[in-house]
CSV table of C-alpha atoms in Angstrom, one decimal:
chain,number,residue,atom,x,y,z
Z,571,LYS,CA,0.8,-0.4,0.3
Z,572,ALA,CA,1.4,3.3,-0.8
Z,573,GLY,CA,2.1,5.8,1.6
Z,574,VAL,CA,1.2,9.3,2.3
Z,575,THR,CA,2.9,11.8,-0.5
Z,576,GLN,CA,3.5,15.4,-0.2
Z,577,THR,CA,4.4,17.9,-3.3
Z,578,PRO,CA,6.2,19.8,-3.8
Z,579,ARG,CA,9.1,18.1,-0.9
Z,580,TYR,CA,11.2,21.7,-0.8
Z,581,LEU,CA,9.8,25.4,-1.8
Z,582,ILE,CA,11.1,28.5,-1.8
Z,583,LYS,CA,9.2,31.9,-1.2
Z,584,THR,CA,9.7,35.4,-0.6
Z,585,ARG,CA,7.0,37.7,1.8
Z,586,GLY,CA,4.3,38.2,0.4
Z,587,GLN,CA,4.0,35.5,-1.6
Z,588,GLN,CA,1.3,32.6,-1.3
Z,589,VAL,CA,2.2,29.1,-1.7
Z,590,THR,CA,-0.5,25.8,-2.0
Z,591,LEU,CA,1.0,22.6,-0.8
Z,592,SER,CA,-0.5,18.7,-1.8
Z,593,CYS,CA,-1.1,15.9,0.3
Z,594,SER,CA,-2.3,12.2,-1.0
Z,595,PRO,CA,-3.9,10.2,1.6
Z,596,ILE,CA,-3.5,6.1,1.9
Z,597,SER,CA,-5.6,5.0,0.0
Z,598,GLY,CA,-9.1,4.0,2.1
Z,599,HIS,CA,-8.3,6.6,4.0
Z,600,ARG,CA,-10.6,9.9,4.6
Z,601,SER,CA,-9.2,11.9,7.4
Z,602,VAL,CA,-6.1,14.2,6.6
Z,603,SER,CA,-4.6,16.5,9.3
Z,604,TRP,CA,-1.5,19.1,8.3
Z,605,TYR,CA,1.0,19.8,10.9
Z,606,GLN,CA,3.6,22.9,11.1
Z,607,GLN,CA,7.1,21.8,12.5
Z,608,THR,CA,9.5,24.3,14.1
Z,609,PRO,CA,12.8,23.1,15.8
Z,610,GLY,CA,11.2,25.8,18.7
Z,611,GLN,CA,7.9,24.4,18.3
Z,612,GLY,CA,7.6,21.0,17.6
Z,613,LEU,CA,4.3,19.6,15.9
Z,614,GLN,CA,1.6,22.7,15.9
Z,615,PHE,CA,-1.6,21.2,14.7
Z,616,LEU,CA,-3.3,23.0,11.6
Z,617,PHE,CA,-6.2,21.9,10.7
Z,618,GLU,CA,-8.2,18.0,10.1
Z,619,TYR,CA,-10.6,17.3,7.2
Z,620,PHE,CA,-12.8,14.7,7.1
Z,621,SER,CA,-14.9,13.6,4.1
Z,622,GLU,CA,-14.3,17.6,2.0
Z,623,THR,CA,-14.5,19.1,5.8
Z,624,GLN,CA,-12.6,20.2,7.8
Z,625,ARG,CA,-13.0,19.2,11.3
Z,626,ASN,CA,-11.1,20.8,13.3
Z,627,LYS,CA,-8.7,24.2,13.3
Z,628,GLY,CA,-5.3,25.1,15.6
Z,629,ASN,CA,-4.6,28.5,16.4
Z,630,PHE,CA,-3.2,29.6,13.6
Z,631,PRO,CA,-3.6,32.9,11.5
Z,632,GLY,CA,-6.7,32.9,8.7
Z,633,ARG,CA,-3.2,32.7,6.1
Z,634,PHE,CA,-3.5,29.4,6.8
Z,635,SER,CA,-6.7,27.5,4.8
Z,636,GLY,CA,-7.0,23.6,3.6
Z,637,ARG,CA,-9.5,22.2,1.6
Z,638,GLN,CA,-10.1,18.1,0.4
Z,639,PHE,CA,-10.9,17.1,-2.3
Z,640,SER,CA,-13.8,14.0,-2.8
Z,641,ASN,CA,-10.8,11.7,-3.5
Z,642,SER,CA,-10.0,12.6,0.0
Z,643,ARG,CA,-6.0,14.6,-1.6
Z,644,SER,CA,-5.8,17.5,0.7
Z,645,GLU,CA,-4.8,20.6,-0.3
Z,646,MET,CA,-3.4,23.7,2.2
Z,647,ASN,CA,-2.8,27.3,0.9
Z,648,VAL,CA,-0.9,30.0,3.0
Z,649,SER,CA,-1.2,33.2,1.6
Z,650,THR,CA,0.8,37.0,2.1
Z,651,LEU,CA,3.7,34.4,3.5
Z,652,GLU,CA,6.0,35.4,6.4
Z,653,LEU,CA,9.5,34.7,7.6
Z,654,GLY,CA,8.1,33.3,10.2
Z,655,ASP,CA,5.9,30.7,7.9
Z,656,SER,CA,9.3,29.1,7.6
Z,657,ALA,CA,8.6,25.6,8.4
Z,658,LEU,CA,8.3,21.5,7.6
Z,659,TYR,CA,4.6,21.4,6.9
Z,660,LEU,CA,3.2,18.0,7.4
Z,661,CYS,CA,0.7,15.9,6.3
Z,662,ALA,CA,-0.7,12.7,8.1
Z,663,SER,CA,-3.8,10.7,7.4
Z,664,SER,CA,-6.2,7.7,9.0
Z,665,VAL,CA,-8.8,5.8,8.3
Z,666,SER,CA,-11.4,8.7,10.4
Z,667,GLY,CA,-9.0,10.7,12.3
Z,668,GLY,CA,-9.7,11.1,16.0
Z,669,GLN,CA,-7.7,8.1,17.9
Z,670,ASP,CA,-6.7,6.2,14.9
Z,671,THR,CA,-3.1,6.2,13.9
Z,672,GLN,CA,-1.6,9.1,11.5
Z,673,TYR,CA,0.5,7.5,9.1
Z,674,PHE,CA,2.8,10.1,8.3
Z,675,GLY,CA,4.2,11.6,4.8
Z,676,PRO,CA,7.7,13.4,4.0
Z,677,GLY,CA,7.0,16.8,4.9
Z,678,THR,CA,7.3,20.0,2.7
Z,679,ARG,CA,10.2,21.9,3.8
Z,680,LEU,CA,8.8,25.9,3.2
Z,681,THR,CA,11.4,28.6,2.7
Z,682,VAL,CA,10.4,32.7,2.9
Z,683,LEU,CA,12.8,35.1,2.0
L,1087,ALA,CA,-7.5,22.6,27.4
L,1088,GLN,CA,-5.4,20.0,26.5
L,1089,ARG,CA,-1.4,20.2,26.7
L,1090,VAL,CA,1.1,17.8,26.4
L,1091,THR,CA,4.6,18.8,28.3
L,1092,GLN,CA,8.0,17.0,27.5
L,1093,PRO,CA,10.5,18.7,29.6
L,1094,GLU,CA,13.4,17.2,28.4
L,1095,LYS,CA,14.8,18.6,24.8
L,1096,LEU,CA,17.7,16.5,24.8
L,1097,LEU,CA,18.3,13.1,26.4
L,1098,SER,CA,21.8,11.6,26.3
L,1099,VAL,CA,22.2,8.4,27.5
L,1100,PHE,CA,25.1,5.5,27.4
L,1101,LYS,CA,24.8,1.9,25.3
L,1102,GLY,CA,23.0,-0.4,27.4
L,1103,ALA,CA,21.6,2.4,30.1
L,1104,PRO,CA,18.2,2.6,31.0
L,1105,VAL,CA,16.1,5.3,28.7
L,1106,GLU,CA,12.9,7.0,29.8
L,1107,LEU,CA,11.5,9.6,28.5
L,1108,LYS,CA,9.2,11.7,30.1
L,1109,CYS,CA,5.6,13.0,28.8
L,1110,ASN,CA,3.0,14.7,31.1
L,1111,TYR,CA,-0.5,15.9,30.2
L,1112,SER,CA,-3.3,18.1,30.5
L,1113,TYR,CA,-6.6,17.4,30.5
L,1114,SER,CA,-10.5,16.7,32.2
L,1115,GLY,CA,-11.4,14.4,30.2
L,1116,SER,CA,-10.3,10.4,29.6
L,1117,PRO,CA,-6.9,10.7,27.5
L,1118,GLU,CA,-5.4,8.7,24.2
L,1119,LEU,CA,-2.2,9.1,24.3
L,1120,PHE,CA,0.1,7.8,22.0
L,1121,TRP,CA,4.4,8.2,21.3
L,1122,TYR,CA,5.5,9.0,18.1
L,1123,VAL,CA,9.4,8.7,17.0
L,1124,GLN,CA,11.3,9.9,14.4
L,1125,TYR,CA,14.7,8.1,13.1
L,1126,SER,CA,17.0,10.4,10.6
L,1127,ARG,CA,16.1,11.3,7.2
L,1128,GLN,CA,12.8,8.8,7.6
L,1129,ARG,CA,8.9,9.7,8.4
L,1130,LEU,CA,7.2,10.6,11.6
L,1131,GLN,CA,5.6,6.9,12.7
L,1132,LEU,CA,3.7,5.4,15.7
L,1133,LEU,CA,5.8,3.6,18.0
L,1134,LEU,CA,2.9,2.6,20.1
L,1135,ARG,CA,0.1,3.5,22.1
L,1136,HIS,CA,-1.2,3.7,26.2
L,1137,ILE,CA,-4.4,1.1,24.7
L,1138,SER,CA,-2.4,-1.7,23.6
L,1139,ARG,CA,-0.7,-1.7,26.5
L,1140,GLU,CA,2.1,-3.6,23.8
L,1141,SER,CA,5.8,-3.6,24.2
L,1142,ILE,CA,7.3,-2.4,21.0
L,1143,LYS,CA,11.4,-2.1,20.0
L,1144,GLY,CA,11.6,-3.0,24.2
L,1145,PHE,CA,9.9,0.3,24.8
L,1146,THR,CA,6.9,0.5,27.3
L,1147,ALA,CA,5.0,3.1,28.4
L,1148,ASP,CA,2.3,3.5,31.5
L,1149,LEU,CA,-0.8,5.7,31.7
L,1150,ASN,CA,-0.6,7.2,35.4
L,1151,LYS,CA,-3.6,9.2,35.3
L,1152,GLY,CA,-3.0,10.2,38.9
L,1153,GLU,CA,-0.1,11.7,38.0
L,1154,THR,CA,-0.9,13.0,34.4
L,1155,SER,CA,2.0,11.1,33.0
L,1156,PHE,CA,3.2,8.5,30.1
L,1157,HIS,CA,6.7,8.0,30.3
L,1158,LEU,CA,8.5,6.3,27.5
L,1159,LYS,CA,10.5,3.7,29.1
L,1160,LYS,CA,13.6,1.6,27.9
L,1161,PRO,CA,15.4,-0.9,30.2
L,1162,PHE,CA,18.4,-1.2,27.7
L,1163,ALA,CA,19.1,1.3,25.6
L,1164,GLN,CA,20.2,0.6,21.4
L,1165,GLU,CA,22.6,2.5,19.2
L,1166,GLU,CA,19.6,2.7,16.9
L,1167,ASP,CA,17.2,4.3,19.6
L,1168,SER,CA,18.7,7.5,18.7
L,1169,ALA,CA,15.8,9.6,17.7
L,1170,MET,CA,13.2,12.4,18.0
L,1171,TYR,CA,10.3,11.3,20.2
L,1172,TYR,CA,6.9,12.7,20.6
L,1173,CYS,CA,4.5,12.3,22.5
L,1174,ALA,CA,0.6,13.0,21.4
L,1175,LEU,CA,-2.9,13.1,23.0
L,1176,TYR,CA,-5.7,12.4,21.4
L,1177,SER,CA,-8.7,14.7,23.0
L,1178,GLY,CA,-11.9,13.4,22.7
L,1179,GLY,CA,-13.7,16.8,23.7
L,1180,TYR,CA,-11.6,18.6,21.3
L,1181,GLN,CA,-11.6,15.8,19.0
L,1182,LYS,CA,-8.0,16.7,17.8
L,1183,VAL,CA,-3.9,15.5,18.4
L,1184,THR,CA,-1.9,17.5,20.8
L,1185,PHE,CA,1.9,16.6,20.1
L,1186,GLY,CA,4.2,18.1,23.1
L,1187,THR,CA,7.6,19.6,21.5
L,1188,GLY,CA,9.4,16.3,21.3
L,1189,THR,CA,13.0,14.8,23.4
L,1190,LYS,CA,16.0,14.1,20.6
L,1191,LEU,CA,17.6,10.7,22.5
L,1192,GLN,CA,21.0,10.4,21.9
L,1193,VAL,CA,22.2,7.0,22.3
L,1194,ILE,CA,26.5,6.9,22.8
L,1195,PRO,CA,28.1,3.8,21.8
């Protein structure tokens, strides 16, 4: 069974630009969660999507948004990029979310200059 | 609100020594707790979860509701245990998973 894939793997953007990250979950998984990973803060929850609906959201500004498609693939968008948005963005899929085991992708490394 | 605290950013132990990675949580409901591990150049992956009560790669973790802790233990550290370890809490009331900031375990040969 193929694992979670994320594209692109690396991105370099400048302040003020916007970016879209993509995540393809494991086949059959309907829940996709997004996390921001930084050395100082660890993993911080961004949001979770289940069956095309955002089920939960972390404490991030509205510049961070996402969506999920009918095939469970998910995208995350960050608008008006700031230097502090530089991080590794991880996506994780699970069968139904909640306490199900999460399977993580390799991440997208975003650098904002 | 729920919170997960891992007080040590780095834990260095010698090979063969016991390991204890600390995790404390705060949550008023009934928690589901997990340990995830990230080896160098690999993806974050589940190590164990408290409801399974398993021993994975020699690691065990016991949920202590009185002390609100879920410490990860191994009696004899191996070099291949060197990795980043994250404690995580699923809170049904908030329906989300909260991760700690992680502890880097360094096993010295």
